mmCIF file of C-alpha atoms and ligand atoms in Angstrom:
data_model
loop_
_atom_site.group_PDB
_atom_site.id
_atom_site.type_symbol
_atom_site.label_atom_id
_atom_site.label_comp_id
_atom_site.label_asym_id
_atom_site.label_seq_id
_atom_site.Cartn_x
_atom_site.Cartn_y
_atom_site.Cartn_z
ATOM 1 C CA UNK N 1 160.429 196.391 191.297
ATOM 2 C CA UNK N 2 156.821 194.157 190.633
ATOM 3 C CA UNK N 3 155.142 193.552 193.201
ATOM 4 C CA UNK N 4 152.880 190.167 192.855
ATOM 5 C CA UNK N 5 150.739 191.021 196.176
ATOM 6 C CA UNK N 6 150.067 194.447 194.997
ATOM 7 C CA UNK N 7 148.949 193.439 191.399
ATOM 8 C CA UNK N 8 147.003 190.349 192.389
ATOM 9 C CA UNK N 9 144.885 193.028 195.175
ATOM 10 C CA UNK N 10 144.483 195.289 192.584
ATOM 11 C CA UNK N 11 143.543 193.286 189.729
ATOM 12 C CA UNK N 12 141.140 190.996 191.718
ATOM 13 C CA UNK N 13 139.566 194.567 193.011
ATOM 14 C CA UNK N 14 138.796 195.889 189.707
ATOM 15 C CA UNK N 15 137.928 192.524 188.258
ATOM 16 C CA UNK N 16 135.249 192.481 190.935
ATOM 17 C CA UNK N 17 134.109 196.030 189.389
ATOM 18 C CA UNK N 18 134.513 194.843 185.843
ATOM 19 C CA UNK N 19 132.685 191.817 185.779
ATOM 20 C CA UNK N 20 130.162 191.867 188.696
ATOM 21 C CA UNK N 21 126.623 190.191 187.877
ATOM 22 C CA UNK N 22 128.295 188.620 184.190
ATOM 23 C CA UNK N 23 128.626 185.515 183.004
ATOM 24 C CA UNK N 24 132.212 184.913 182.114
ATOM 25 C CA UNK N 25 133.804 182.046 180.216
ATOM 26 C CA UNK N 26 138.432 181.769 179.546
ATOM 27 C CA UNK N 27 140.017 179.189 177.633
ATOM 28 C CA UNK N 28 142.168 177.717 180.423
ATOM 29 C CA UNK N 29 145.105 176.028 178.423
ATOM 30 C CA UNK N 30 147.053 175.649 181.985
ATOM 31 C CA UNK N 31 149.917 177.846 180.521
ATOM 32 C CA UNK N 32 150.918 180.200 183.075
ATOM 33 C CA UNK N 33 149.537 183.262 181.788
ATOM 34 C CA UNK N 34 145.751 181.837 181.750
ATOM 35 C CA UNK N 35 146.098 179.841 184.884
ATOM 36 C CA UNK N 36 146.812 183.294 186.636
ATOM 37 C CA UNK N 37 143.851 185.107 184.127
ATOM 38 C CA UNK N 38 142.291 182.261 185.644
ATOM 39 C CA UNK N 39 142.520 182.087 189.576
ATOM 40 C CA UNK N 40 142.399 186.054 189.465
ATOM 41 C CA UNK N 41 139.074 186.351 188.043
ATOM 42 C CA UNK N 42 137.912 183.138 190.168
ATOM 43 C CA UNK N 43 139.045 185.202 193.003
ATOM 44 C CA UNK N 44 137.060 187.968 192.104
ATOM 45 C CA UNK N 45 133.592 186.311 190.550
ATOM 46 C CA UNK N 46 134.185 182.832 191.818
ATOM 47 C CA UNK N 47 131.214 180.297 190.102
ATOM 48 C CA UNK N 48 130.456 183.123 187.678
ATOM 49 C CA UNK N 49 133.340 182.157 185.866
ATOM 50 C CA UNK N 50 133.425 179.485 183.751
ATOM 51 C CA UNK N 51 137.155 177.417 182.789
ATOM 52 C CA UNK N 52 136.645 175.797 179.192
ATOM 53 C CA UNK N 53 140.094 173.743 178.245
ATOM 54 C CA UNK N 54 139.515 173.474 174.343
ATOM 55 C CA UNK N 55 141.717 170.125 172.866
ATOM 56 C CA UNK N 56 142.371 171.351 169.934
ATOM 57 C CA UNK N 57 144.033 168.150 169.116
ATOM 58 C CA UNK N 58 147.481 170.224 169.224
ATOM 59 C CA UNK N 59 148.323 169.876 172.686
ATOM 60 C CA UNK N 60 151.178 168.488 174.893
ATOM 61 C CA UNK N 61 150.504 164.763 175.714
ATOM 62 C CA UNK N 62 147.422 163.912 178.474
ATOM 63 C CA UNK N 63 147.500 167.609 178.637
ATOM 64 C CA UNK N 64 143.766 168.177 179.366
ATOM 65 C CA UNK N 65 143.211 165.598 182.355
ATOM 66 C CA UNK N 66 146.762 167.154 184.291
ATOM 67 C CA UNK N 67 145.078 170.461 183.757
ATOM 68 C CA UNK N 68 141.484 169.412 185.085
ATOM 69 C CA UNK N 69 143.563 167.079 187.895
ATOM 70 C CA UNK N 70 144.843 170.734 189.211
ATOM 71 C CA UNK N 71 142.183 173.354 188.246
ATOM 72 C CA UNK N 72 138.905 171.317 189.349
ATOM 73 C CA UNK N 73 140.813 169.438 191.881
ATOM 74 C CA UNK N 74 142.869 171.781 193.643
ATOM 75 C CA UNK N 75 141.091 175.172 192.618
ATOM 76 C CA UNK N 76 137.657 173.945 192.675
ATOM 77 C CA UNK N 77 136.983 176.346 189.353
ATOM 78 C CA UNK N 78 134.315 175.274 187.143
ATOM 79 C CA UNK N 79 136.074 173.242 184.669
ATOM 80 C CA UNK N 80 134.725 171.952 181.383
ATOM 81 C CA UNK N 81 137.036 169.946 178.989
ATOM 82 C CA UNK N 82 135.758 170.342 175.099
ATOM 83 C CA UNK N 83 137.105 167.715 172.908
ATOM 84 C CA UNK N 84 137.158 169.825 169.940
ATOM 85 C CA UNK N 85 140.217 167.949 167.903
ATOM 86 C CA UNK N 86 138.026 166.456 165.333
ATOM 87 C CA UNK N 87 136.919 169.984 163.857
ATOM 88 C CA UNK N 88 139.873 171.670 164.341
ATOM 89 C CA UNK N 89 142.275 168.477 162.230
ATOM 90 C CA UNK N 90 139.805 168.798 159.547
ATOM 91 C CA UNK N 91 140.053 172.602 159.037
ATOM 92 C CA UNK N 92 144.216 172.554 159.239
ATOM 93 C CA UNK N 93 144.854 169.381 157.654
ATOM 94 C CA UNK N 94 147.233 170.521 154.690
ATOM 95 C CA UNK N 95 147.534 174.021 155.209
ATOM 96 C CA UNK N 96 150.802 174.812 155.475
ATOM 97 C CA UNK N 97 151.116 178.414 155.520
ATOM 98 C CA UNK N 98 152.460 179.798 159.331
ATOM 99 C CA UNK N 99 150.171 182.898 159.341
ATOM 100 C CA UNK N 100 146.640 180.865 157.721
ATOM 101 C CA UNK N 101 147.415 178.040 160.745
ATOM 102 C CA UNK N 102 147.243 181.108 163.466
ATOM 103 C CA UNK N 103 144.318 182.611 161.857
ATOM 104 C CA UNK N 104 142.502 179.509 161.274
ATOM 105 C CA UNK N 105 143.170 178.193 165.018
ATOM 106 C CA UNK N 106 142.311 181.575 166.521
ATOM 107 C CA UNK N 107 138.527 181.693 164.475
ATOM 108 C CA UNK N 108 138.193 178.120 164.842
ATOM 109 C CA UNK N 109 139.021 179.024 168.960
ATOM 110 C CA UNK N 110 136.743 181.790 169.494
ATOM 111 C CA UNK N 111 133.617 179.742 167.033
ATOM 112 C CA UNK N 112 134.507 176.708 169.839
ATOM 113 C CA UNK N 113 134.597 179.151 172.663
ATOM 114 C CA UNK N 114 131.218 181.565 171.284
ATOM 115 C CA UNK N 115 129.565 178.126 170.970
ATOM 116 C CA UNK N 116 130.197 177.359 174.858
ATOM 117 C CA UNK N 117 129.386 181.069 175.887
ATOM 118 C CA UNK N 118 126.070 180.585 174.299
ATOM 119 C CA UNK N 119 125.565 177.238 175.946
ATOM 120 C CA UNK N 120 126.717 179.258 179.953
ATOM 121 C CA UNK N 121 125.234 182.509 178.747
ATOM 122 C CA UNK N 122 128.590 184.199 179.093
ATOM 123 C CA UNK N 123 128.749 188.153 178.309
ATOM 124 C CA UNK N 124 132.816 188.295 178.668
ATOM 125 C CA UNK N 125 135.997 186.435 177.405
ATOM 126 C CA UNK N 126 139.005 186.906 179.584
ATOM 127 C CA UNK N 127 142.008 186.049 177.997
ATOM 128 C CA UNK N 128 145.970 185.902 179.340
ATOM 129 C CA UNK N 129 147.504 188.280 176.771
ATOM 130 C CA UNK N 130 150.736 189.934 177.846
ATOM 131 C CA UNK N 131 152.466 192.733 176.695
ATOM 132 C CA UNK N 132 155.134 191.110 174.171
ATOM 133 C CA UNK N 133 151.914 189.323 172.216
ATOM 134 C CA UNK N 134 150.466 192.698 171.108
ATOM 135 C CA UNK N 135 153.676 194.455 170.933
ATOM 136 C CA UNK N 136 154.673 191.674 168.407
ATOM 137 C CA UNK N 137 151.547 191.774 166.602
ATOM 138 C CA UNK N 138 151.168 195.337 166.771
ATOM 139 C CA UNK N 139 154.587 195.849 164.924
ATOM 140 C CA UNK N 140 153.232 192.734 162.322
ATOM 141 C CA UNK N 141 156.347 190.446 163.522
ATOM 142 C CA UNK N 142 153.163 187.406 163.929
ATOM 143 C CA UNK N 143 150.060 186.998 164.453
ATOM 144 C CA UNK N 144 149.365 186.029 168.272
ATOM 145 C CA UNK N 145 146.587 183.601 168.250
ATOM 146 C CA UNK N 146 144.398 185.546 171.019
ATOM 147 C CA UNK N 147 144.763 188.488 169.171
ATOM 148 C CA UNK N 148 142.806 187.285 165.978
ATOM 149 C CA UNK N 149 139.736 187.676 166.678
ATOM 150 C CA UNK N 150 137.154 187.704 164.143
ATOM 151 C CA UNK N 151 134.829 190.575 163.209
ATOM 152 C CA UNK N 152 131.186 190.488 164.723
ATOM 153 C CA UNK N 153 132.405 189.052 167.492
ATOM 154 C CA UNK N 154 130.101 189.442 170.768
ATOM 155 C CA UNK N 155 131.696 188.481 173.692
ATOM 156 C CA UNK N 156 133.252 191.862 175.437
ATOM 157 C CA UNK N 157 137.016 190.897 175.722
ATOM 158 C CA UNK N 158 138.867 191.540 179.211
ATOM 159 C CA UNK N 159 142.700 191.059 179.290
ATOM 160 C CA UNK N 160 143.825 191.433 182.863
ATOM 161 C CA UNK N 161 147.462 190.966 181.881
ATOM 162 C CA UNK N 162 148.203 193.024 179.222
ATOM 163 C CA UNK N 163 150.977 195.283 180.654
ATOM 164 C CA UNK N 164 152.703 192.477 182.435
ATOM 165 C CA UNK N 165 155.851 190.307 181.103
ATOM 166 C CA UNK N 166 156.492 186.494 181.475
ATOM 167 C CA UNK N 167 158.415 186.810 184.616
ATOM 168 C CA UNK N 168 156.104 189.464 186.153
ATOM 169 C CA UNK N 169 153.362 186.989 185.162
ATOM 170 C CA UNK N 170 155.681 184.059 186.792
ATOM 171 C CA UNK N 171 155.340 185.911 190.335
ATOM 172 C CA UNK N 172 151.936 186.469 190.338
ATOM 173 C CA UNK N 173 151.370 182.627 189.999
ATOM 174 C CA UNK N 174 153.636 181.736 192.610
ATOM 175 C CA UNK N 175 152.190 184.411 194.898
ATOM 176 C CA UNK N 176 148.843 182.987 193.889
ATOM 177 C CA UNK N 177 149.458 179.281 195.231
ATOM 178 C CA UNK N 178 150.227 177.971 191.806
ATOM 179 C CA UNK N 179 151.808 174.407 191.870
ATOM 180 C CA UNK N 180 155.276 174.220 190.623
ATOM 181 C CA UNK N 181 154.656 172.294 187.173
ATOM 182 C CA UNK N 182 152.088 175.433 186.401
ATOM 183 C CA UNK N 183 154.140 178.060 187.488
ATOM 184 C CA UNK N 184 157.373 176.544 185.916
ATOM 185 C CA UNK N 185 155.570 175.719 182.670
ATOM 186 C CA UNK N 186 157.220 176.355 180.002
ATOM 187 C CA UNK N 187 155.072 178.577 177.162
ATOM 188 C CA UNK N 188 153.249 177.148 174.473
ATOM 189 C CA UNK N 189 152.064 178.743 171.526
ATOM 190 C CA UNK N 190 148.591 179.292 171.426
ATOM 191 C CA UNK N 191 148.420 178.088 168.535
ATOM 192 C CA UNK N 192 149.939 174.592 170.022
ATOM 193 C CA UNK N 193 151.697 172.135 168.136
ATOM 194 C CA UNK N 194 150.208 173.156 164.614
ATOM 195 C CA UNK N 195 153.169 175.703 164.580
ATOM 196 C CA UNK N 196 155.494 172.888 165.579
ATOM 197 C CA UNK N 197 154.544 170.796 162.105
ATOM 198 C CA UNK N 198 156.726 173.231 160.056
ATOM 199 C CA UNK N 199 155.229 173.398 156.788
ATOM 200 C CA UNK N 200 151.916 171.031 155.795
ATOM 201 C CA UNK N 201 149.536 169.803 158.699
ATOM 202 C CA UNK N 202 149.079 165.826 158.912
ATOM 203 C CA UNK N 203 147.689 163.908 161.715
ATOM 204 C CA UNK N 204 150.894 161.453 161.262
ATOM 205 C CA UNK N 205 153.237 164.896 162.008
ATOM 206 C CA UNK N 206 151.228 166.203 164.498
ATOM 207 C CA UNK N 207 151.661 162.566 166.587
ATOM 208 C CA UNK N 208 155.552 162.627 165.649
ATOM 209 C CA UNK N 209 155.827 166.333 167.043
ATOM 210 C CA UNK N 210 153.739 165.048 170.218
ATOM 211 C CA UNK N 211 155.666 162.112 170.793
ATOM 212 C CA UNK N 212 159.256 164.010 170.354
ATOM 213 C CA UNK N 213 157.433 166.948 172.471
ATOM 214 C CA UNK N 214 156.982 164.576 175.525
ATOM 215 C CA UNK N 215 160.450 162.905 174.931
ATOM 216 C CA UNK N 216 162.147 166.362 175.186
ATOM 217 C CA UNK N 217 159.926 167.159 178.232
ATOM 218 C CA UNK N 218 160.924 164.236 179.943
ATOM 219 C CA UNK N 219 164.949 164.616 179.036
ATOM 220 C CA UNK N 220 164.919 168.399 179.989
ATOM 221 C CA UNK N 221 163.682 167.308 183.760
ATOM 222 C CA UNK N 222 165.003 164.374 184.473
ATOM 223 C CA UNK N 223 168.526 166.179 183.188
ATOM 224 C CA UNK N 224 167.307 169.240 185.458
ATOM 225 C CA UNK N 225 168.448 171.617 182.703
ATOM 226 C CA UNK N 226 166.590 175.207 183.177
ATOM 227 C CA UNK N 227 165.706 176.847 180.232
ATOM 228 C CA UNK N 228 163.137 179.324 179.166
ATOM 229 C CA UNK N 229 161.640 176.716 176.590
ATOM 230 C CA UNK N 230 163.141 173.771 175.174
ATOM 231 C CA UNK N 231 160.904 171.633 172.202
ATOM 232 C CA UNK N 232 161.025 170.032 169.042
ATOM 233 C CA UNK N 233 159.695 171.208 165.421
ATOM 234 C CA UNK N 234 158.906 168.229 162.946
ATOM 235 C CA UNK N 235 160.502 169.980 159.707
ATOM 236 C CA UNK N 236 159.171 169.441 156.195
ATOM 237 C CA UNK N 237 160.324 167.066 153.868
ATOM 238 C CA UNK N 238 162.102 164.121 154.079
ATOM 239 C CA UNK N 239 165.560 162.744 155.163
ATOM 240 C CA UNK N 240 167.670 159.349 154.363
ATOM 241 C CA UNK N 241 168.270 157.038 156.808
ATOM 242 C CA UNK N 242 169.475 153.103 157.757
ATOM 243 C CA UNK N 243 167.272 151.231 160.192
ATOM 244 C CA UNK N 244 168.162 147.676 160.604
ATOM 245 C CA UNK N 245 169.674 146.574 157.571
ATOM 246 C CA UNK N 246 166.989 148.375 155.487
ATOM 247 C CA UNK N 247 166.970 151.999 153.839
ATOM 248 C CA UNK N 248 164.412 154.320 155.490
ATOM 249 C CA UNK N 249 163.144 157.536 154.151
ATOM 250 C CA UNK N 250 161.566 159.265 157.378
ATOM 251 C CA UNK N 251 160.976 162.434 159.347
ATOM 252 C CA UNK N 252 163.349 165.042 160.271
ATOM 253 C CA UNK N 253 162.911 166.467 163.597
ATOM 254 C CA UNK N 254 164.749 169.749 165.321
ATOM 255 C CA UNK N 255 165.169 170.097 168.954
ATOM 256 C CA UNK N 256 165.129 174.058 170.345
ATOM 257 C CA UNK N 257 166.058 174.774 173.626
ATOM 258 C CA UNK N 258 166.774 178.323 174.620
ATOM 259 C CA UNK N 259 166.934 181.329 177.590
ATOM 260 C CA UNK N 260 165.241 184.298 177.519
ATOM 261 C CA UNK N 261 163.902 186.772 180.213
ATOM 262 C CA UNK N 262 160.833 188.454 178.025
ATOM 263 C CA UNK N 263 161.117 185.823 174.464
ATOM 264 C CA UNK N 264 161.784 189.615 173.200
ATOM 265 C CA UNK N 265 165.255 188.077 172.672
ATOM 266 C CA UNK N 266 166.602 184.721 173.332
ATOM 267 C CA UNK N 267 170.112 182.424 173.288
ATOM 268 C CA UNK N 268 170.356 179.660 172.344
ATOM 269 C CA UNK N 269 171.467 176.764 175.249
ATOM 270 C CA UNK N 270 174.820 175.532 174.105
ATOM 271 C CA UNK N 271 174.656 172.314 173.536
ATOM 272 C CA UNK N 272 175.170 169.552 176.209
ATOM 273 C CA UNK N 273 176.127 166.799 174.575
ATOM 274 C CA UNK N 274 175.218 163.766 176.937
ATOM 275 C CA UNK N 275 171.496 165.470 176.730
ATOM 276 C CA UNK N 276 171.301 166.004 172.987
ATOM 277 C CA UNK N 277 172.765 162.359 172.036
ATOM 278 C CA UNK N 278 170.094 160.982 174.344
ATOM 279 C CA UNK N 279 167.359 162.773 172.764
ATOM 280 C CA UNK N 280 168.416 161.719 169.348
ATOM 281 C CA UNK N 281 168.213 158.372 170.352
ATOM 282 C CA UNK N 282 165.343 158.160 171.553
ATOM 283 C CA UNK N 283 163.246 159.742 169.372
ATOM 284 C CA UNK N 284 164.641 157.841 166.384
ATOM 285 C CA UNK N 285 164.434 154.777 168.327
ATOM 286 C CA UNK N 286 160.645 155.529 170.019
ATOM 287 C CA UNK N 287 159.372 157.452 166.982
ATOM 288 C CA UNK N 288 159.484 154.850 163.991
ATOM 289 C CA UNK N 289 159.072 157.551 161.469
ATOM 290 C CA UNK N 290 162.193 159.709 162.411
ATOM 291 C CA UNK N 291 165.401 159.094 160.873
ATOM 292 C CA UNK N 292 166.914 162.356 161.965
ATOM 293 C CA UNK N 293 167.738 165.068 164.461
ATOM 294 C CA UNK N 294 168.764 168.234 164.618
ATOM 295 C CA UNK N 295 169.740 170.582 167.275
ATOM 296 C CA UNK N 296 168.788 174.421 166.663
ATOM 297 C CA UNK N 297 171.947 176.779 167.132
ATOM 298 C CA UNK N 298 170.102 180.037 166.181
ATOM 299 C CA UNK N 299 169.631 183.066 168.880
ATOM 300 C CA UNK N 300 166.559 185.232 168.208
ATOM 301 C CA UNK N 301 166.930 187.923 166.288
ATOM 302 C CA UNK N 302 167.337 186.830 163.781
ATOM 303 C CA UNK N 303 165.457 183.455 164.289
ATOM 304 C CA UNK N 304 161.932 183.897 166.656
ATOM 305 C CA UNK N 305 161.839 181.450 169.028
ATOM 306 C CA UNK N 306 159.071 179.553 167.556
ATOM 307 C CA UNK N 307 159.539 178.455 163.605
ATOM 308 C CA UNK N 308 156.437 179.559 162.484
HETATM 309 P P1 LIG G 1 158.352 184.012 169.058
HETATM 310 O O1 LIG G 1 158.267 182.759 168.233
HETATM 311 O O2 LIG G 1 157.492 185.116 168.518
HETATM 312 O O3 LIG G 1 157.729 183.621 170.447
HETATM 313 O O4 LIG G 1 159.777 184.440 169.301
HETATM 314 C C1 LIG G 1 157.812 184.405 171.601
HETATM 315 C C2 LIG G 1 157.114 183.628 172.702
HETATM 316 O O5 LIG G 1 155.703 183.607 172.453
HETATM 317 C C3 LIG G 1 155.249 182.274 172.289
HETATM 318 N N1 LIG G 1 154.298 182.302 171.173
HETATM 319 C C4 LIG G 1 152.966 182.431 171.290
HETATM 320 N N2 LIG G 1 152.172 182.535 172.378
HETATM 321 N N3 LIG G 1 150.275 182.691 170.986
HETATM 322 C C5 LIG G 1 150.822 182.658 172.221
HETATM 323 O O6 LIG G 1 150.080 182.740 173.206
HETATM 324 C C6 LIG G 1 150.983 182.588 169.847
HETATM 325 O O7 LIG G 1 150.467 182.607 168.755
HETATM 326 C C7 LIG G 1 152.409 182.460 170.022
HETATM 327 N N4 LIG G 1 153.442 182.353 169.152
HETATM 328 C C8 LIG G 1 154.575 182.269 169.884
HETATM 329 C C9 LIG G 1 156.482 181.455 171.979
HETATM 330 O O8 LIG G 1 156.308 180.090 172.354
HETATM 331 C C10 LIG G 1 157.537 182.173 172.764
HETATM 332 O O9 LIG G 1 157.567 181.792 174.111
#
């Protein structure tokens, strides 16, 4: 059985160890895994860590003010917010390939985050890898964004999490004095919401996906259905579709909400269909673009839980 109180002492005792008298610098993306990465090694360094929340541009809506509202607020860590969309849009814009949008997030990350260790003369990354990201890259199933890291690179890399699972890493943040919305969160790909555009990057997309993300978000609370994730993709192409008394030719947008304990496997949620018909309506109705949605009825394996 894990113990949270055990591996939080332990952890924050070697941390201390590890990383006493350097500089250190995380990408806090206030997912669960590197809010705990987070507190832990504030716990054990305190001010000689530094919290840098990267927008990438592909994040959940407001995303980066809830996150400083609860890590500089609450935590008192030593927040900095980088608005880094511009660079990263014009790097991904078009690409459409699953494995070139990890790659090119991850080495546009660590450039964004090697530039801000310069700037706080950091010596160490931390980052919230757990065990399913490397045994997933390891076997060459994807790419995990915060494994990509390019060659040459000079910051010493300290992963505090590595052996732990999602629901391991789910105690640990309620033992730590998480808030609920942290600790509950669902995951996001590191990568964000440029694995979510299915197929070729535009801004336009990206906005649909963000807009449908948010309307999901909203539905799955306010419905209070559990679920290990629950999102939308925006797919490629194209679909028909009647608005008014005009022909429309819009987006095509697929909703995915599943349960897993580990995202080593996963089931789909059946369907509830008072939730799902409200969904569709909104988004076609709130999102001018969309003319259609889709509900996702595949359990992984064979599908992963993410489309790209
Ligand atoms: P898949 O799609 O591989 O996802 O079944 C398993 C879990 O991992 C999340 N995921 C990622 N997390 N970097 C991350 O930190 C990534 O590149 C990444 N890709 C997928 C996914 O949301 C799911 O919870």
């Amino acid at each position: 059985m894990f113990d949270a109180e055990a591996f939080i002492e332990e952890s924050v005792g070697s941390l201390k160890k590890q990383l006493e008298g350097k500089k250190t610098i995380i990408g806090l993306s206030g997912g669960v895994d590197s809010s705990v990465v987070a507190v832990l090694v504030h716990k054990a360094i305190s001010g000689n860590l530094v919290s840098v929340f990267v927008d990438t541009g592909f994040m959940r809506k407001d995303e980066g003010k809830q996150i400083e509202r609860v890590f500089k607020g609450k935590f008192g860590l030593n927040f900095r917010l980088v608005d880094a969309s511009a660079e990263f849009m014009e790097m991904l814009e078009g690409v459409s390939d699953p494995e070139e949008k990890r790659k090119f997030m991850g080495h546009k990350f660590i450039q964004v985050f090697e530039r801000e260790a310069v700037n706080e003369s950091a010596k160490v990354l931390v980052q919230g890898t757990i065990a399913p990201d490397w045994i997933e890259t390891g076997g060459g199933i994807k790419s995990h964004h915060n494994l990509t890291l390019p060659e040459g690179m000079t910051l010493e890399v300290v992963e505090p999490l590595r052996d732990l699972y999602k629901d391991e890493v789910r105690k640990v943040a309620l033992a730590l004095g998480l808030p609920k919305e942290i600790c509950e969160r669902m995951p996001f790909p590191g990568p964000g919401l440029a694995v979510r555009v299915v197929g070729e990057i535009s801004p336009e997309r990206v906005e649909v996906v963000r807009d449908a993300e948010e309307i999901v978000r909203e539905e799955i609370d306010g419905a209070h259905i559990s679920s290990w994730q629950a999102f939308p993709v925006v797919l490629p192409g194209r679909a028909t579709g009647v608005k008014g008394d005009s022909r429309d030719y819009g987006f095509m947008v697929a909703v995915r909400v599943v349960d897993s304990i580990d995202a080593m496997t996963a089931n789909i949620k059946e369907p509830d269909w008072v939730f799902l018909r409200k969904i569709a309506d909104r988004i076609t109705r709130e999102i001018p673009g969309v003319t259609r949605v889709l509900y996702d009825l595949t359990n992984k394996p064979p599908a992963t839980i993410e489309f790209e």
